[in-house]
Coordinates of C-alpha atoms in Angstrom, one line a residue:
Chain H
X1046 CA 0.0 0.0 0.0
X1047 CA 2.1 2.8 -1.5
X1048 CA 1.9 6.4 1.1
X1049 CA 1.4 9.6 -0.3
X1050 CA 3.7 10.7 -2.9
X1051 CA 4.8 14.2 -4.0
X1052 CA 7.4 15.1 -7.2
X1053 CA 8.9 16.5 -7.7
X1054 CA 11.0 16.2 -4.6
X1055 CA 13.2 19.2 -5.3
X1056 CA 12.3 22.2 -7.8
X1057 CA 14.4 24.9 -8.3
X1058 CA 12.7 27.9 -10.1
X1059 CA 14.2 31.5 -10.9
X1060 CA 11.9 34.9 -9.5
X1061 CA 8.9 34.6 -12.2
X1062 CA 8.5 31.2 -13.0
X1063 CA 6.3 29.2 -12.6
X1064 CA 5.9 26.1 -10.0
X1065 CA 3.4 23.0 -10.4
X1066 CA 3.9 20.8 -7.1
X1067 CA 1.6 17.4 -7.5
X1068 CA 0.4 14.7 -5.3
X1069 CA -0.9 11.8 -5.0
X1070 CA -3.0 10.6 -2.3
X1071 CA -3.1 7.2 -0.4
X1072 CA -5.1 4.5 -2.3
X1073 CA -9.4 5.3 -0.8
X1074 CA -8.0 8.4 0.2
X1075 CA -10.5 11.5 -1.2
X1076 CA -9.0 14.1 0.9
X1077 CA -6.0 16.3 0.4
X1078 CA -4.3 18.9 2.4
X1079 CA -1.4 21.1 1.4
X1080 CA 0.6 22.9 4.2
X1081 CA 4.0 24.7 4.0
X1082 CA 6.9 25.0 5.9
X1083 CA 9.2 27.7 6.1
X1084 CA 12.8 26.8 7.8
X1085 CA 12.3 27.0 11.7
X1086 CA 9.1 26.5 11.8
X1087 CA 5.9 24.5 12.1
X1088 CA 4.0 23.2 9.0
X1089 CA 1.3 26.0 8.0
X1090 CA -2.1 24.7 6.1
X1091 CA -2.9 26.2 3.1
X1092 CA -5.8 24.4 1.4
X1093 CA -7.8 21.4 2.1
X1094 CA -9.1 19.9 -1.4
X1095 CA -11.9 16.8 -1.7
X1096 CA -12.3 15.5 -5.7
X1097 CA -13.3 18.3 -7.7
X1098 CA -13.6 20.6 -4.8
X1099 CA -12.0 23.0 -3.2
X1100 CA -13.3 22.6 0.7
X1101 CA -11.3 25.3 2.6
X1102 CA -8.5 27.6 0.6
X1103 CA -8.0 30.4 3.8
X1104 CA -4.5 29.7 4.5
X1105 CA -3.5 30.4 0.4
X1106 CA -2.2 33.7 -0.3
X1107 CA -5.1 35.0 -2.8
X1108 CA -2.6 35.7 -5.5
X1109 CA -0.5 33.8 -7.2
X1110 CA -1.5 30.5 -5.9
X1111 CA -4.2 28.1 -6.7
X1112 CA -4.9 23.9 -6.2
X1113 CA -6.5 21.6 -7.9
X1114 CA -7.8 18.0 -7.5
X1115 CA -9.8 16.7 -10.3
X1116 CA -11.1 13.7 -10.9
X1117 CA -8.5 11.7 -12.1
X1118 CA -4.7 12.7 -11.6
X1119 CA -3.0 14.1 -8.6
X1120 CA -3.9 17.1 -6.4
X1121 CA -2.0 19.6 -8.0
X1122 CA -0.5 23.5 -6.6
X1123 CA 0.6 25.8 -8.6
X1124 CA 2.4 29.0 -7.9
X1125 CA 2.5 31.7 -10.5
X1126 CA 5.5 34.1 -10.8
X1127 CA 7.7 32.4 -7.6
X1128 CA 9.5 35.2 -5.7
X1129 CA 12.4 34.6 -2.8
X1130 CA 9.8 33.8 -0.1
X1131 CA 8.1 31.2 -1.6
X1132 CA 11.5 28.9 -1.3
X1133 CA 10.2 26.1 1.3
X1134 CA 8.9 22.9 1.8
X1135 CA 5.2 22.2 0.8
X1136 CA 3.8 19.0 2.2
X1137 CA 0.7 17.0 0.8
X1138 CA -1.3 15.2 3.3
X1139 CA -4.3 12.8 2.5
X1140 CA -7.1 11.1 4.6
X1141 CA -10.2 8.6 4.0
X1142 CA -12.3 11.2 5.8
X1143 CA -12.5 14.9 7.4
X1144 CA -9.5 16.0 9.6
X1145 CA -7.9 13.5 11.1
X1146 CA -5.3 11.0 10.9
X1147 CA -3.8 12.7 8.2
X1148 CA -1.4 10.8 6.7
X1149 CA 2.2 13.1 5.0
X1150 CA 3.9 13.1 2.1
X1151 CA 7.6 13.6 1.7
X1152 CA 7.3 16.8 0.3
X1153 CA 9.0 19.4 -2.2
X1154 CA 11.4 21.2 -1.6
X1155 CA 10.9 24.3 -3.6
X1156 CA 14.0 26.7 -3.9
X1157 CA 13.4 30.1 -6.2
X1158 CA 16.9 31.6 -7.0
Chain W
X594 CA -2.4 33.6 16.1
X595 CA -0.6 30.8 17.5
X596 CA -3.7 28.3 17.9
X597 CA -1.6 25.4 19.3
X598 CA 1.6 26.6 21.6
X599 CA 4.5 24.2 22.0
X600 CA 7.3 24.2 24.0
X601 CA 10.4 23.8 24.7
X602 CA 11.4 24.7 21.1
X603 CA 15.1 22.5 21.7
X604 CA 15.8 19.3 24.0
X605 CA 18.6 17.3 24.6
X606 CA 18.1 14.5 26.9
X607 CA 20.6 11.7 27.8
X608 CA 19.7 8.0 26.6
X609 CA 17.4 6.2 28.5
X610 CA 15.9 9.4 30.2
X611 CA 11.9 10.9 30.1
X612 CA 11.7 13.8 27.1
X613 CA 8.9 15.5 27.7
X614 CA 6.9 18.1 25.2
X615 CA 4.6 20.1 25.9
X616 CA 1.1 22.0 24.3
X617 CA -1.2 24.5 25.0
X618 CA -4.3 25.5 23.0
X619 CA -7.0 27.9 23.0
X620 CA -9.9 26.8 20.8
X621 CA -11.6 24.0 22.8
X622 CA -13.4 23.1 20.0
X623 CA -10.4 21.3 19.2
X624 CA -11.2 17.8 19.1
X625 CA -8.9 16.0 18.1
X626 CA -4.6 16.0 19.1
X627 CA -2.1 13.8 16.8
X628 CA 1.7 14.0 17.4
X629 CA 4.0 13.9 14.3
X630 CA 7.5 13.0 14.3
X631 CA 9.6 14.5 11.4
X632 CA 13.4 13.7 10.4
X633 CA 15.4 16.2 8.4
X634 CA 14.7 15.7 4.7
X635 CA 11.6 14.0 5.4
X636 CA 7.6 14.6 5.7
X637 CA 5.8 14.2 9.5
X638 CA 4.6 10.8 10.4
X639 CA 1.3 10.6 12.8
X640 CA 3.3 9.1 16.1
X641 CA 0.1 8.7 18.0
X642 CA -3.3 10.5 18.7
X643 CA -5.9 11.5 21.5
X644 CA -8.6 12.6 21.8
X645 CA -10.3 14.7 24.7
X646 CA -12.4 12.0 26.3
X647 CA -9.5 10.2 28.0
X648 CA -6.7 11.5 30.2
X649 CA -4.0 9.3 28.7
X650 CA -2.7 7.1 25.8
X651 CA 0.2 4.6 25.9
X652 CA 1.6 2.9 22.7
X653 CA 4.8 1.8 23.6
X654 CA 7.3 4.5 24.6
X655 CA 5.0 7.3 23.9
X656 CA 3.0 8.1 26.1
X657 CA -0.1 11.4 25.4
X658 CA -1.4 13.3 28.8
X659 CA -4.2 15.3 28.7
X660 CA -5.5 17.8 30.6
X661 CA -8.9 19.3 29.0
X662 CA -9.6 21.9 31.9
X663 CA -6.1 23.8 31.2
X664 CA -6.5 23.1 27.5
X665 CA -2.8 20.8 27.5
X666 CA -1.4 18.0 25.9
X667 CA 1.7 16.7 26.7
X668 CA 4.2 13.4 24.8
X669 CA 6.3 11.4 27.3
X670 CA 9.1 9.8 25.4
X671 CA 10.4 6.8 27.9
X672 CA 13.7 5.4 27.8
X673 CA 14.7 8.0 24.6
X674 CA 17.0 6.2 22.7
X675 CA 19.4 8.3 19.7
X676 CA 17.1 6.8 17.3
X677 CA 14.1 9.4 18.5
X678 CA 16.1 12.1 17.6
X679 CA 13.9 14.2 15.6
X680 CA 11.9 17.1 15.6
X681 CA 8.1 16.8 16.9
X682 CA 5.3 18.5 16.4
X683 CA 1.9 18.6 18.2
X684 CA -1.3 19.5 16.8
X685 CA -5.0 19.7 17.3
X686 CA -8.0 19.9 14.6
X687 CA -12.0 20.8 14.9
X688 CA -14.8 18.6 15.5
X689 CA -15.1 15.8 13.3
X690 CA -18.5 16.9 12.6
X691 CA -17.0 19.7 11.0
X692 CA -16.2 19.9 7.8
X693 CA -12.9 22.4 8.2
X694 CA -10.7 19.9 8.4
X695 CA -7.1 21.2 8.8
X696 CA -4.9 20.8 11.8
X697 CA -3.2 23.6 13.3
X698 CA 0.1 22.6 14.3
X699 CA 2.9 23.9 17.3
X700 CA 6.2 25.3 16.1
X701 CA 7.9 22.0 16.8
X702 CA 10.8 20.7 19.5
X703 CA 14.1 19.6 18.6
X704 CA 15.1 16.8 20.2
X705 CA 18.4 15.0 20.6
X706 CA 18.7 12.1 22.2
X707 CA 23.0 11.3 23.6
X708 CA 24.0 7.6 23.3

């Protein structure tokens, strides 16, 4: 029973590109959380995704960034025009229902130069 | 807002020996209180769970206090051996009957564990 995976696992991007972070949940696993986490500190939720839905996006900055999770394919954030301060890690976490036992991925590690 | 509090921020503890972590929240709709463990280069793994209806949960080593009236949570590492080195966080997360499901998570603890 694979666990949650995430590529890529490191993406470096220069000020202005654009990043596309995917994951894939665990197998009968319909809900996906992204969080962030910014070097000396705790993990930050950004947006919490079921199929085709976007469920709660109030920790994503309104610009810039967006998530998907269609129907088929992995959950999917993108950040448009990186700058410096979006270098960190951004995890994925799934779970077979609301909240908890969440279960993480490895995460990418995103570095803008 | 800090929603979950966690401290110390850095431990070092000699093999064999208690660590101890401790949380604080405010929300007491909180209902729900998993402890991850994270190594560098790696994503968190759920170490163990509580929830508010009991006082205490053993698996193993790890031991979860609770203490719903002064809103804190607590993970008792026994016998720490160099392998738990890591950092661990707490968190918390609403009512399962809501449908806001993300956890809010403490700023993490260091540990390191001396052979």
């Amino acid at each position: 029973n694979a666990g949650v995976m995430q590529n890529p696992r490191h993406l470096v991007r220069r000020r202005g590109q654009e990043a596309r972070l995917r994951c894939s949940p665990m197998k009968g696993h319909s809900h996906v959380y992204w969080y962030r986490q910014l070097p000396e500190e705790g993990l930050k939720f950004m947006v919490y995704l079921q199929k085709e839905n976007i469920i709660d996006e109030s920790g994503m900055p309104k610009e810039r960034f967006s998530a998907e999770f269609p129907k088929e394919g992995p959950s999917i954030l993108r950040i448009q025009q990186v700058v410096r301060g979006d270098s960190a890690a951004y995890f994925c976490a799934s779970s077979p229902y609301t909240g908890e036992k969440q279960y993480f991925g490895p995460g990418t590690r995103l570095t803008v130069t | 807002q800090q929603q979950v509090k966690q401290s110390p921020q850095s431990l070092i503890v000699q093999k064999g020996g208690i660590s101890i972590i401790n949380c604080a929240y405010e929300n007491t709709a909180f209902d729900y209180f998993p402890w991850y463990q994270q190594f560098p280069g790696k994503g968190p793994a759920l170490l163990i769970a509580i929830r508010p209806d009991v006082s205490e949960k053993k698996e193993g080593r790890f031991t979860i206090s609770f203490n719903k009236s002064a809103k804190q949570f607590s993970l008792h590492i026994m016998d720490s051996q160099p392998g738990d080195s890591a950092t661990y966080f707490c968190a918390a997360t609403l009512d399962r009957g809501s449908t806001l499901g993300r956890l809010y998570f403490g700023r993490g603890t260091q540990l390191t564990v001396w052979p």
